[in-house]
């Protein structure tokens, strides 16, 4: 039996319905989303919370001629379903499938690509000015969550938006008391006061004409409000109150847990995960609590990523030393610098892709002053389903050029723990980058020992070919190294590099292969080439990593294989150079394995199956 949702391919079909029929469409759309996301995984709670708002916006406004910008974009699934992509939802966030965020190259209804927060008002303002200059009577709508209003960019845009009284810009404040974690800060309290009956003085002071608050699940209230605002000039703000997870009791009760679940059962909800290997995030979480127990100067900072970055236990045990600064990466870094300037030991737990937003502060406020701030950089490298906006492809390249900054890449869980300790003990800024998910299964030692800065370790002695692996790339490097009889080095440090060992590798091997889970341009391999050009002999090199394009969504193992960063890909790339195994050259294995060589004796740690 056909449903009303079956009749809707695009918003023009939606506008043929009566207002009374929209309520039925909302119920059908919510049910479709629940069962679709249960099969694929993806952002659930945020999308269930904007079903009625999405329908009302497309019902009232002439999309795509009128522009809607979704902020942060993980609330755009209902929008995708009614803009021609319902059948494609089965491939959501899979390689070759549609994105979990708006994409301009995916649909004309996706007017602006989003995935990081707080950009919508700036983008919609730019669109509104473009319409004015082009003499077009177009409405531009920014849909921004209350959590996203904690970022300075939103206020910069609002401060600039009211200069033109004829501006056709509508800001929808989707107030659900949440970002990914519960919202924090003075704005949260201000919105609570507004809901309690106080006037919206903040928005009025910024020059926005405030309306609301209204129930974001009541189409009978939403549609008349939007129709009225459609005819208003100037910058309008409509305060809409919604519930994350609306219509699915499990998600309403636990919007954090149902923010972006993997596949689950719609009837029973998310089942407890089976015990498995520690994730790198769990290693960080335990390490931070251990350090805080030992040293009262240690504080933890997160820009609104308490759960994702592994700070829940720290908050519970050390609430006075836990700081969630909201979606404000720039503030997080300068705040950490202020703490460090007064003798504290701040640890900033942040995703690689989000650290990009605080780059200026990293340079000016932390590095120039050589302040001891530790950066625990999660989600470095391939992250999978969230796609190009969330991949940690660039941190090696953008960090290694900053003076005074130490950059480390652990190959396993224990090395991650020891590197974090090394960073905390270091007298200046230091960063440890680690991937999403679990490692090879090496149990972290309770005892923590600071590593000697800039010292790599030889993990396998081979001949002719030396594979220089950074971080989690050590595992495929060892696998390929066995088949190729190659030397394999766990480089560990991007900055400072082990220049002496690097030079020795170049002297004793015919080919150096650098291997990193990041962009090749400006990355760790480039650092090796720069060092060799200044201090070492000429040697044939092969730099393996991600090429000069953005990596799209897909399963991490699938993406690594597609880009030749698994063991088979490494072997294939080396074979492509015409390298064949044979007898060692004069500068080969015999000279390298001289045990009197101090470089070798200090750095050799040959793995013989210890890795589980």
mmCIF file of N, CA, C and O in Angstrom, residues 143-198:
data_model
loop_
_atom_site.group_PDB
_atom_site.id
_atom_site.type_symbol
_atom_site.label_atom_id
_atom_site.label_comp_id
_atom_site.label_asym_id
_atom_site.label_seq_id
_atom_site.Cartn_x
_atom_site.Cartn_y
_atom_site.Cartn_z
ATOM 1 N N UNK A 143 19.846 27.187 9.168
ATOM 2 C CA UNK A 143 19.305 26.384 10.263
ATOM 3 C C UNK A 143 20.466 26.003 11.168
ATOM 4 O O UNK A 143 21.310 25.183 10.789
ATOM 5 N N UNK A 144 20.531 26.602 12.351
ATOM 6 C CA UNK A 144 21.683 26.423 13.228
ATOM 7 C C UNK A 144 21.234 25.906 14.590
ATOM 8 O O UNK A 144 20.233 26.374 15.147
ATOM 9 N N UNK A 145 21.949 24.923 15.111
ATOM 10 C CA UNK A 145 21.631 24.376 16.420
ATOM 11 C C UNK A 145 22.140 25.253 17.539
ATOM 12 O O UNK A 145 23.056 26.068 17.354
ATOM 13 N N UNK A 146 21.550 25.081 18.719
ATOM 14 C CA UNK A 146 21.971 25.913 19.848
ATOM 15 C C UNK A 146 23.428 25.651 20.211
ATOM 16 O O UNK A 146 24.146 26.560 20.610
ATOM 17 N N UNK A 147 23.898 24.399 20.055
ATOM 18 C CA UNK A 147 25.295 24.116 20.347
ATOM 19 C C UNK A 147 26.232 24.855 19.415
ATOM 20 O O UNK A 147 27.312 25.304 19.820
ATOM 21 N N UNK A 148 25.840 25.013 18.158
ATOM 22 C CA UNK A 148 26.680 25.697 17.181
ATOM 23 C C UNK A 148 26.795 27.188 17.470
ATOM 24 O O UNK A 148 27.710 27.850 16.982
ATOM 25 N N UNK A 149 25.868 27.729 18.250
ATOM 26 C CA UNK A 149 25.947 29.150 18.601
ATOM 27 C C UNK A 149 27.022 29.428 19.642
ATOM 28 O O UNK A 149 27.247 30.580 20.004
ATOM 29 N N UNK A 150 27.697 28.390 20.130
ATOM 30 C CA UNK A 150 28.788 28.630 21.070
ATOM 31 C C UNK A 150 30.083 28.998 20.356
ATOM 32 O O UNK A 150 31.071 29.358 21.006
ATOM 33 N N UNK A 151 30.105 28.930 19.049
ATOM 34 C CA UNK A 151 31.297 29.274 18.283
ATOM 35 C C UNK A 151 31.287 30.739 17.880
ATOM 36 O O UNK A 151 30.250 31.293 17.514
ATOM 37 N N UNK A 152 32.448 31.351 17.916
ATOM 38 C CA UNK A 152 32.553 32.774 17.600
ATOM 39 C C UNK A 152 32.135 33.115 16.195
ATOM 40 O O UNK A 152 31.650 34.225 15.939
ATOM 41 N N UNK A 153 32.314 32.189 15.252
ATOM 42 C CA UNK A 153 31.969 32.469 13.862
ATOM 43 C C UNK A 153 30.504 32.856 13.719
ATOM 44 O O UNK A 153 30.160 33.730 12.911
ATOM 45 N N UNK A 154 29.622 32.220 14.491
ATOM 46 C CA UNK A 154 28.197 32.546 14.410
ATOM 47 C C UNK A 154 27.943 33.992 14.803
ATOM 48 O O UNK A 154 27.135 34.692 14.186
ATOM 49 N N UNK A 155 28.655 34.461 15.828
ATOM 50 C CA UNK A 155 28.454 35.840 16.275
ATOM 51 C C UNK A 155 29.098 36.842 15.331
ATOM 52 O O UNK A 155 28.589 37.949 15.137
ATOM 53 N N UNK A 156 30.217 36.468 14.734
ATOM 54 C CA UNK A 156 30.818 37.336 13.725
ATOM 55 C C UNK A 156 29.842 37.554 12.578
ATOM 56 O O UNK A 156 29.714 38.671 12.054
ATOM 57 N N UNK A 157 29.157 36.479 12.181
ATOM 58 C CA UNK A 157 28.187 36.588 11.094
ATOM 59 C C UNK A 157 26.990 37.428 11.504
ATOM 60 O O UNK A 157 26.539 38.301 10.751
ATOM 61 N N UNK A 158 26.443 37.185 12.702
ATOM 62 C CA UNK A 158 25.280 37.967 13.158
ATOM 63 C C UNK A 158 25.634 39.431 13.313
ATOM 64 O O UNK A 158 24.834 40.322 13.000
ATOM 65 N N UNK A 159 26.838 39.724 13.764
ATOM 66 C CA UNK A 159 27.273 41.105 13.924
ATOM 67 C C UNK A 159 27.315 41.834 12.590
ATOM 68 O O UNK A 159 27.067 43.046 12.517
ATOM 69 N N UNK A 160 27.592 41.085 11.535
ATOM 70 C CA UNK A 160 27.726 41.672 10.206
ATOM 71 C C UNK A 160 26.442 41.621 9.394
ATOM 72 O O UNK A 160 26.301 42.307 8.380
ATOM 73 N N UNK A 161 25.465 40.824 9.865
ATOM 74 C CA UNK A 161 24.293 40.524 9.043
ATOM 75 C C UNK A 161 23.283 41.659 8.974
ATOM 76 O O UNK A 161 22.511 41.749 8.014
ATOM 77 N N UNK A 162 23.241 42.520 9.961
ATOM 78 C CA UNK A 162 22.144 43.480 10.069
ATOM 79 C C UNK A 162 22.462 44.843 9.462
ATOM 80 O O UNK A 162 21.739 45.813 9.696
ATOM 81 N N UNK A 163 23.527 44.911 8.685
ATOM 82 C CA UNK A 163 23.909 46.191 8.102
ATOM 83 C C UNK A 163 22.973 46.626 6.980
ATOM 84 O O UNK A 163 22.877 47.800 6.665
ATOM 85 N N UNK A 164 22.270 45.690 6.362
ATOM 86 C CA UNK A 164 21.361 45.986 5.257
ATOM 87 C C UNK A 164 19.928 45.713 5.713
ATOM 88 O O UNK A 164 19.545 44.561 5.928
ATOM 89 N N UNK A 165 19.094 46.730 5.868
ATOM 90 C CA UNK A 165 17.728 46.520 6.372
ATOM 91 C C UNK A 165 16.824 45.763 5.409
ATOM 92 O O UNK A 165 15.769 45.273 5.818
ATOM 93 N N UNK A 166 17.215 45.638 4.141
ATOM 94 C CA UNK A 166 16.398 44.913 3.168
ATOM 95 C C UNK A 166 16.851 43.463 2.982
ATOM 96 O O UNK A 166 16.355 42.769 2.090
ATOM 97 N N UNK A 167 17.776 43.044 3.819
ATOM 98 C CA UNK A 167 18.304 41.685 3.695
ATOM 99 C C UNK A 167 17.193 40.648 3.857
ATOM 100 O O UNK A 167 16.348 40.747 4.744
ATOM 101 N N UNK A 168 17.192 39.633 2.972
ATOM 102 C CA UNK A 168 16.231 38.527 3.076
ATOM 103 C C UNK A 168 16.959 37.314 3.662
ATOM 104 O O UNK A 168 17.337 36.391 2.957
ATOM 105 N N UNK A 169 17.185 37.376 4.955
ATOM 106 C CA UNK A 169 17.912 36.315 5.642
ATOM 107 C C UNK A 169 17.114 35.878 6.863
ATOM 108 O O UNK A 169 16.722 36.700 7.693
ATOM 109 N N UNK A 170 16.868 34.576 6.946
ATOM 110 C CA UNK A 170 16.157 34.001 8.083
ATOM 111 C C UNK A 170 17.077 33.014 8.789
ATOM 112 O O UNK A 170 17.607 32.087 8.162
ATOM 113 N N UNK A 171 17.278 33.227 10.076
ATOM 114 C CA UNK A 171 18.058 32.302 10.901
ATOM 115 C C UNK A 171 17.077 31.483 11.733
ATOM 116 O O UNK A 171 16.277 32.036 12.490
ATOM 117 N N UNK A 172 17.121 30.169 11.567
ATOM 118 C CA UNK A 172 16.317 29.262 12.378
ATOM 119 C C UNK A 172 17.207 28.727 13.493
ATOM 120 O O UNK A 172 18.198 28.026 13.229
ATOM 121 N N UNK A 173 16.911 29.068 14.723
ATOM 122 C CA UNK A 173 17.637 28.533 15.861
ATOM 123 C C UNK A 173 16.945 27.248 16.318
ATOM 124 O O UNK A 173 15.853 27.289 16.885
ATOM 125 N N UNK A 174 17.571 26.125 16.016
ATOM 126 C CA UNK A 174 17.039 24.824 16.409
ATOM 127 C C UNK A 174 17.538 24.517 17.823
ATOM 128 O O UNK A 174 18.657 24.042 18.007
ATOM 129 N N UNK A 175 16.721 24.793 18.792
ATOM 130 C CA UNK A 175 17.106 24.723 20.201
ATOM 131 C C UNK A 175 16.671 23.382 20.781
ATOM 132 O O UNK A 175 15.490 23.160 21.061
ATOM 133 N N UNK A 176 17.653 22.464 20.936
ATOM 134 C CA UNK A 176 17.332 21.172 21.542
ATOM 135 C C UNK A 176 18.207 20.877 22.756
ATOM 136 O O UNK A 176 18.304 19.743 23.198
ATOM 137 N N UNK A 177 18.878 21.926 23.261
ATOM 138 C CA UNK A 177 19.690 21.812 24.477
ATOM 139 C C UNK A 177 20.861 20.858 24.282
ATOM 140 O O UNK A 177 21.384 20.306 25.238
ATOM 141 N N UNK A 178 21.281 20.668 23.029
ATOM 142 C CA UNK A 178 22.340 19.693 22.759
ATOM 143 C C UNK A 178 23.194 20.171 21.589
ATOM 144 O O UNK A 178 22.718 20.850 20.694
ATOM 145 N N UNK A 179 24.474 19.788 21.620
ATOM 146 C CA UNK A 179 25.217 19.688 20.373
ATOM 147 C C UNK A 179 25.393 18.188 20.165
ATOM 148 O O UNK A 179 24.430 17.481 19.937
ATOM 149 N N UNK A 180 26.596 17.660 20.299
ATOM 150 C CA UNK A 180 26.727 16.206 20.383
ATOM 151 C C UNK A 180 26.611 15.801 21.850
ATOM 152 O O UNK A 180 25.852 14.932 22.217
ATOM 153 N N UNK A 181 27.370 16.517 22.673
ATOM 154 C CA UNK A 181 27.174 16.437 24.114
ATOM 155 C C UNK A 181 26.183 17.531 24.504
ATOM 156 O O UNK A 181 25.859 18.408 23.693
ATOM 157 N N UNK A 182 25.701 17.540 25.749
ATOM 158 C CA UNK A 182 24.833 18.636 26.180
ATOM 159 C C UNK A 182 25.522 19.983 26.013
ATOM 160 O O UNK A 182 26.716 20.120 26.251
ATOM 161 N N UNK A 183 24.759 20.989 25.592
ATOM 162 C CA UNK A 183 25.317 22.317 25.382
ATOM 163 C C UNK A 183 25.795 22.900 26.706
ATOM 164 O O UNK A 183 25.277 22.596 27.781
ATOM 165 N N UNK A 184 26.809 23.770 26.612
ATOM 166 C CA UNK A 184 27.373 24.372 27.807
ATOM 167 C C UNK A 184 27.474 25.879 27.619
ATOM 168 O O UNK A 184 27.360 26.397 26.515
ATOM 169 N N UNK A 185 27.703 26.593 28.733
ATOM 170 C CA UNK A 185 28.022 28.001 28.672
ATOM 171 C C UNK A 185 26.849 28.928 28.923
ATOM 172 O O UNK A 185 25.715 28.512 29.174
ATOM 173 N N UNK A 186 27.155 30.224 28.849
ATOM 174 C CA UNK A 186 26.177 31.256 29.171
ATOM 175 C C UNK A 186 25.016 31.273 28.184
ATOM 176 O O UNK A 186 23.886 31.582 28.562
ATOM 177 N N UNK A 187 25.259 30.944 26.908
ATOM 178 C CA UNK A 187 24.174 30.952 25.929
ATOM 179 C C UNK A 187 23.107 29.929 26.290
ATOM 180 O O UNK A 187 21.908 30.195 26.141
ATOM 181 N N UNK A 188 23.526 28.764 26.765
ATOM 182 C CA UNK A 188 22.560 27.766 27.174
ATOM 183 C C UNK A 188 21.622 28.329 28.220
ATOM 184 O O UNK A 188 20.401 28.145 28.158
ATOM 185 N N UNK A 189 22.176 29.050 29.212
ATOM 186 C CA UNK A 189 21.343 29.633 30.249
ATOM 187 C C UNK A 189 20.465 30.738 29.693
ATOM 188 O O UNK A 189 19.303 30.891 30.080
ATOM 189 N N UNK A 190 21.002 31.501 28.727
ATOM 190 C CA UNK A 190 20.200 32.572 28.117
ATOM 191 C C UNK A 190 18.981 31.985 27.410
ATOM 192 O O UNK A 190 17.865 32.500 27.557
ATOM 193 N N UNK A 191 19.174 30.912 26.653
ATOM 194 C CA UNK A 191 18.048 30.301 25.957
ATOM 195 C C UNK A 191 17.046 29.727 26.953
ATOM 196 O O UNK A 191 15.832 29.774 26.717
ATOM 197 N N UNK A 192 17.547 29.184 28.054
ATOM 198 C CA UNK A 192 16.636 28.704 29.090
ATOM 199 C C UNK A 192 15.810 29.847 29.658
ATOM 200 O O UNK A 192 14.612 29.705 29.937
ATOM 201 N N UNK A 193 16.433 31.005 29.816
ATOM 202 C CA UNK A 193 15.700 32.173 30.308
ATOM 203 C C UNK A 193 14.649 32.622 29.309
ATOM 204 O O UNK A 193 13.538 33.028 29.690
ATOM 205 N N UNK A 194 14.991 32.547 28.014
ATOM 206 C CA UNK A 194 14.012 32.911 26.981
ATOM 207 C C UNK A 194 12.813 31.977 27.061
ATOM 208 O O UNK A 194 11.653 32.403 27.007
ATOM 209 N N UNK A 195 13.081 30.681 27.211
ATOM 210 C CA UNK A 195 11.987 29.728 27.316
ATOM 211 C C UNK A 195 11.166 29.970 28.569
ATOM 212 O O UNK A 195 9.979 29.652 28.622
ATOM 213 N N UNK A 196 11.799 30.533 29.581
ATOM 214 C CA UNK A 196 11.086 30.836 30.811
ATOM 215 C C UNK A 196 10.307 32.135 30.752
ATOM 216 O O UNK A 196 9.669 32.522 31.735
ATOM 217 N N UNK A 197 10.368 32.845 29.643
ATOM 218 C CA UNK A 197 9.563 34.047 29.484
ATOM 219 C C UNK A 197 10.343 35.337 29.373
ATOM 220 O O UNK A 197 9.776 36.393 29.135
ATOM 221 N N UNK A 198 11.669 35.283 29.577
ATOM 222 C CA UNK A 198 12.463 36.504 29.464
ATOM 223 C C UNK A 198 12.552 36.934 28.000
ATOM 224 O O UNK A 198 12.448 36.132 27.084
#
